[in-house]
Structure formats: C-alpha cells, structure tokens
Amino acid sequence: TEGPATAHFDASSSVASDGSVIAYWWAFGDGCSGQGEQIVHVYEHAGQYTIRLTVLDKNHAQADCEHILSVEGLVAPVRL
C-alpha cells in the first residue's frame, strides 16, 4: 500500500543581486504550490515531479529554477 512522502524544501541559499529576496513561491509538480523560504510538502503518490522555485527581490526582479524530484517506494504507516 502506498502512503504519503514528506519533502522539505529550503531556498535559504537563494540570493538577489540587490541582496534582498522578499518572496519565495514553490510549485511542487503535483498541482500544489506554496510560499516561504523553507517549506514542507507531502506527496501522496510515487512519481517524478518538476519542482519550480521562483524568487522575487525588492526591485521586483524575479528568477526561476527547476529540479526533478523522484519520489519512490512509499510505504503506508502500519497500525498495530
């Protein structure tokens, strides 16, 4: 039986040319999104997901990056 997998994302190493990132937007590749420098997301199914991070600086310049995440071998919790 498949169960959820928890992924932790951290954009604290992101930098802006003017030195101040003011917003972080995440797209998790499964139709969900979130905001924040550090964020946790739960994947309900195994698969390959394209993660996109968009950062915005105080001058409203933005930058994007993508990463492929492979979620495998999900195991449902066992209750005894």
GROMACS .gro file of N, CA and C in nm:
model
  240
    1THR      N    1   0.084  -0.118   0.000
    1THR     CA    2   0.000   0.000   0.000
    1THR      C    3   0.088   0.124   0.000
    2GLU      N    4   0.054   0.219  -0.082
    2GLU     CA    5   0.130   0.344  -0.085
    2GLU      C    6   0.077   0.442   0.019
    3GLY      N    7   0.168   0.519   0.074
    3GLY     CA    8   0.132   0.623   0.169
    3GLY      C    9   0.205   0.750   0.133
    4PRO      N   10   0.187   0.855   0.207
    4PRO     CA   11   0.248   0.984   0.172
    4PRO      C   12   0.399   0.989   0.199
    5ALA      N   13   0.468   1.077   0.127
    5ALA     CA   14   0.610   1.104   0.149
    5ALA      C   15   0.624   1.254   0.175
    6THR      N   16   0.701   1.288   0.277
    6THR     CA   17   0.721   1.428   0.314
    6THR      C   18   0.854   1.477   0.257
    7ALA      N   19   0.851   1.591   0.189
    7ALA     CA   20   0.971   1.653   0.134
    7ALA      C   21   0.991   1.790   0.197
    8HIS      N   22   1.114   1.821   0.230
    8HIS     CA   23   1.150   1.950   0.289
    8HIS      C   24   1.227   2.031   0.186
    9PHE      N   25   1.184   2.153   0.161
    9PHE     CA   26   1.248   2.240   0.062
    9PHE      C   27   1.305   2.362   0.132
   10ASP      N   28   1.425   2.404   0.091
   10ASP     CA   29   1.495   2.514   0.157
   10ASP      C   30   1.559   2.604   0.051
   11ALA      N   31   1.517   2.728   0.044
   11ALA     CA   32   1.571   2.824  -0.051
   11ALA      C   33   1.657   2.929   0.017
   12SER      N   34   1.705   2.899   0.137
   12SER     CA   35   1.780   3.000   0.213
   12SER      C   36   1.912   3.038   0.146
   13SER      N   37   1.961   2.958   0.054
   13SER     CA   38   2.085   2.994  -0.016
   13SER      C   39   2.058   3.081  -0.139
   14SER      N   40   1.932   3.111  -0.168
   14SER     CA   41   1.898   3.199  -0.281
   14SER      C   42   1.941   3.341  -0.249
   15VAL      N   43   1.999   3.407  -0.348
   15VAL     CA   44   2.044   3.546  -0.329
   15VAL      C   45   1.990   3.632  -0.443
   16ALA      N   46   1.972   3.758  -0.414
   16ALA     CA   47   1.929   3.856  -0.514
   16ALA      C   48   2.046   3.951  -0.541
   17SER      N   49   2.047   4.009  -0.660
   17SER     CA   50   2.156   4.100  -0.696
   17SER      C   51   2.163   4.220  -0.602
   18ASP      N   52   2.047   4.259  -0.548
   18ASP     CA   53   2.047   4.372  -0.453
   18ASP      C   54   2.056   4.323  -0.308
   19GLY      N   55   2.065   4.191  -0.290
   19GLY     CA   56   2.086   4.135  -0.157
   19GLY      C   57   1.962   4.103  -0.078
   20SER      N   58   1.842   4.126  -0.133
   20SER     CA   59   1.724   4.101  -0.051
   20SER      C   60   1.612   4.032  -0.129
   21VAL      N   61   1.597   3.904  -0.104
   21VAL     CA   62   1.483   3.829  -0.159
   21VAL      C   63   1.365   3.857  -0.068
   22ILE      N   64   1.251   3.895  -0.127
   22ILE     CA   65   1.134   3.928  -0.045
   22ILE      C   66   1.022   3.825  -0.057
   23ALA      N   67   1.030   3.736  -0.157
   23ALA     CA   68   0.923   3.636  -0.171
   23ALA      C   69   0.979   3.510  -0.236
   24TYR      N   70   0.923   3.397  -0.193
   24TYR     CA   71   0.959   3.266  -0.246
   24TYR      C   72   0.829   3.194  -0.282
   25TRP      N   73   0.817   3.150  -0.407
   25TRP     CA   74   0.699   3.075  -0.450
   25TRP      C   75   0.744   2.940  -0.501
   26TRP      N   76   0.677   2.835  -0.457
   26TRP     CA   77   0.709   2.698  -0.495
   26TRP      C   78   0.593   2.637  -0.573
   27ALA      N   79   0.625   2.561  -0.677
   27ALA     CA   80   0.528   2.475  -0.745
   27ALA      C   81   0.585   2.334  -0.732
   28PHE      N   82   0.507   2.244  -0.675
   28PHE     CA   83   0.558   2.112  -0.637
   28PHE      C   84   0.541   2.004  -0.744
   29GLY      N   85   0.483   2.039  -0.858
   29GLY     CA   86   0.473   1.944  -0.968
   29GLY      C   87   0.356   1.849  -0.960
   30ASP      N   88   0.277   1.861  -0.855
   30ASP     CA   89   0.159   1.774  -0.839
   30ASP      C   90   0.030   1.856  -0.834
   31GLY      N   91   0.038   1.980  -0.880
   31GLY     CA   92  -0.078   2.067  -0.878
   31GLY      C   93  -0.087   2.155  -0.754
   32CYS      N   94   0.002   2.135  -0.659
   32CYS     CA   95   0.003   2.213  -0.536
   32CYS      C   96   0.116   2.316  -0.540
   33SER      N   97   0.100   2.421  -0.461
   33SER     CA   98   0.202   2.525  -0.453
   33SER      C   99   0.209   2.577  -0.311
   34GLY      N  100   0.312   2.657  -0.284
   34GLY     CA  101   0.328   2.713  -0.151
   34GLY      C  102   0.422   2.832  -0.155
   35GLN      N  103   0.433   2.900  -0.042
   35GLN     CA  104   0.518   3.018  -0.029
   35GLN      C  105   0.604   3.005   0.094
   36GLY      N  106   0.723   3.061   0.087
   36GLY     CA  107   0.811   3.064   0.204
   36GLY      C  108   0.952   3.021   0.170
   37GLU      N  109   1.046   3.070   0.248
   37GLU     CA  110   1.187   3.036   0.227
   37GLU      C  111   1.212   2.887   0.253
   38GLN      N  112   1.151   2.834   0.357
   38GLN     CA  113   1.158   2.691   0.387
   38GLN      C  114   1.015   2.639   0.397
   39ILE      N  115   0.992   2.523   0.337
   39ILE     CA  116   0.856   2.473   0.331
   39ILE      C  117   0.857   2.320   0.326
   40VAL      N  118   0.752   2.260   0.375
   40VAL     CA  119   0.734   2.115   0.373
   40VAL      C  120   0.615   2.083   0.285
   41HIS      N  121   0.628   1.979   0.203
   41HIS     CA  122   0.519   1.936   0.116
   41HIS      C  123   0.506   1.785   0.124
   42VAL      N  124   0.384   1.736   0.119
   42VAL     CA  125   0.356   1.592   0.125
   42VAL      C  126   0.313   1.544  -0.013
   43TYR      N  127   0.382   1.442  -0.063
   43TYR     CA  128   0.346   1.377  -0.189
   43TYR      C  129   0.267   1.251  -0.157
   44GLU      N  130   0.151   1.238  -0.219
   44GLU     CA  131   0.064   1.125  -0.192
   44GLU      C  132   0.097   1.002  -0.276
   45HIS      N  133   0.170   1.022  -0.387
   45HIS     CA  134   0.197   0.912  -0.480
   45HIS      C  135   0.341   0.916  -0.526
   46ALA      N  136   0.396   0.799  -0.554
   46ALA     CA  137   0.529   0.790  -0.612
   46ALA      C  138   0.525   0.848  -0.753
   47GLY      N  139   0.639   0.897  -0.799
   47GLY     CA  140   0.647   0.950  -0.935
   47GLY      C  141   0.757   1.053  -0.947
   48GLN      N  142   0.768   1.111  -1.066
   48GLN     CA  143   0.865   1.216  -1.092
   48GLN      C  144   0.791   1.350  -1.094
   49TYR      N  145   0.844   1.446  -1.023
   49TYR     CA  146   0.780   1.576  -1.012
   49TYR      C  147   0.881   1.686  -1.046
   50THR      N  148   0.837   1.784  -1.123
   50THR     CA  149   0.921   1.900  -1.154
   50THR      C  150   0.890   2.008  -1.051
   51ILE      N  151   0.990   2.038  -0.969
   51ILE     CA  152   0.977   2.140  -0.865
   51ILE      C  153   1.026   2.272  -0.925
   52ARG      N  154   0.947   2.378  -0.909
   52ARG     CA  155   0.989   2.510  -0.958
   52ARG      C  156   0.989   2.607  -0.839
   53LEU      N  157   1.099   2.679  -0.827
   53LEU     CA  158   1.111   2.785  -0.727
   53LEU      C  159   1.123   2.918  -0.800
   54THR      N  160   1.041   3.014  -0.762
   54THR     CA  161   1.050   3.150  -0.813
   54THR      C  162   1.079   3.241  -0.695
   55VAL      N  163   1.184   3.324  -0.708
   55VAL     CA  164   1.216   3.421  -0.603
   55VAL      C  165   1.199   3.562  -0.660
   56LEU      N  166   1.162   3.653  -0.573
   56LEU     CA  167   1.137   3.792  -0.609
   56LEU      C  168   1.220   3.881  -0.516
   57ASP      N  169   1.288   3.981  -0.573
   57ASP     CA  170   1.364   4.072  -0.487
   57ASP      C  171   1.287   4.203  -0.467
   58LYS      N  172   1.343   4.292  -0.386
   58LYS     CA  173   1.271   4.415  -0.351
   58LYS      C  174   1.251   4.508  -0.469
   59ASN      N  175   1.326   4.487  -0.578
   59ASN     CA  176   1.309   4.567  -0.700
   59ASN      C  177   1.213   4.499  -0.798
   60HIS      N  178   1.149   4.393  -0.755
   60HIS     CA  179   1.053   4.315  -0.832
   60HIS      C  180   1.115   4.240  -0.950
   61ALA      N  181   1.245   4.215  -0.943
   61ALA     CA  182   1.309   4.125  -1.039
   61ALA      C  183   1.287   3.984  -0.989
   62GLN      N  184   1.260   3.891  -1.079
   62GLN     CA  185   1.238   3.755  -1.035
   62GLN      C  186   1.327   3.658  -1.112
   63ALA      N  187   1.351   3.544  -1.049
   63ALA     CA  188   1.430   3.438  -1.110
   63ALA      C  189   1.364   3.306  -1.076
   64ASP      N  190   1.377   3.210  -1.169
   64ASP     CA  191   1.317   3.077  -1.151
   64ASP      C  192   1.426   2.971  -1.162
   65CYS      N  193   1.404   2.859  -1.095
   65CYS     CA  194   1.487   2.741  -1.116
   65CYS      C  195   1.397   2.619  -1.102
   66GLU      N  196   1.437   2.511  -1.168
   66GLU     CA  197   1.361   2.387  -1.164
   66GLU      C  198   1.451   2.271  -1.126
   67HIS      N  199   1.390   2.171  -1.065
   67HIS     CA  200   1.461   2.049  -1.027
   67HIS      C  201   1.363   1.933  -1.039
   68ILE      N  202   1.410   1.820  -1.087
   68ILE     CA  203   1.327   1.699  -1.095
   68ILE      C  204   1.343   1.621  -0.966
   69LEU      N  205   1.232   1.590  -0.901
   69LEU     CA  206   1.231   1.511  -0.778
   69LEU      C  207   1.168   1.377  -0.808
   70SER      N  208   1.236   1.270  -0.768
   70SER     CA  209   1.183   1.136  -0.785
   70SER      C  210   1.137   1.085  -0.649
   71VAL      N  211   1.009   1.056  -0.637
   71VAL     CA  212   0.951   1.003  -0.513
   71VAL      C  213   0.924   0.855  -0.538
   72GLU      N  214   0.991   0.770  -0.460
   72GLU     CA  215   0.981   0.625  -0.481
   72GLU      C  216   0.956   0.553  -0.351
   73GLY      N  217   0.905   0.433  -0.363
   73GLY     CA  218   0.896   0.341  -0.250
   73GLY      C  219   0.815   0.391  -0.132
   74LEU      N  220   0.701   0.450  -0.157
   74LEU     CA  221   0.617   0.497  -0.047
   74LEU      C  222   0.558   0.380   0.026
   75VAL      N  223   0.559   0.389   0.157
   75VAL     CA  224   0.503   0.283   0.240
   75VAL      C  225   0.403   0.345   0.336
   76ALA      N  226   0.286   0.289   0.342
   76ALA     CA  227   0.184   0.340   0.434
   76ALA      C  228   0.221   0.306   0.577
   77PRO      N  229   0.188   0.392   0.672
   77PRO     CA  230   0.215   0.361   0.812
   77PRO      C  231   0.138   0.237   0.856
   78VAL      N  232   0.198   0.162   0.945
   78VAL     CA  233   0.135   0.038   0.996
   78VAL      C  234   0.079   0.068   1.134
   79ARG      N  235  -0.044   0.028   1.156
   79ARG     CA  236  -0.106   0.044   1.288
   79ARG      C  237  -0.125  -0.093   1.350
   80LEU      N  238  -0.079  -0.106   1.471
   80LEU     CA  239  -0.093  -0.234   1.542
   80LEU      C  240  -0.191  -0.220   1.655
   0.00000   0.00000   0.00000
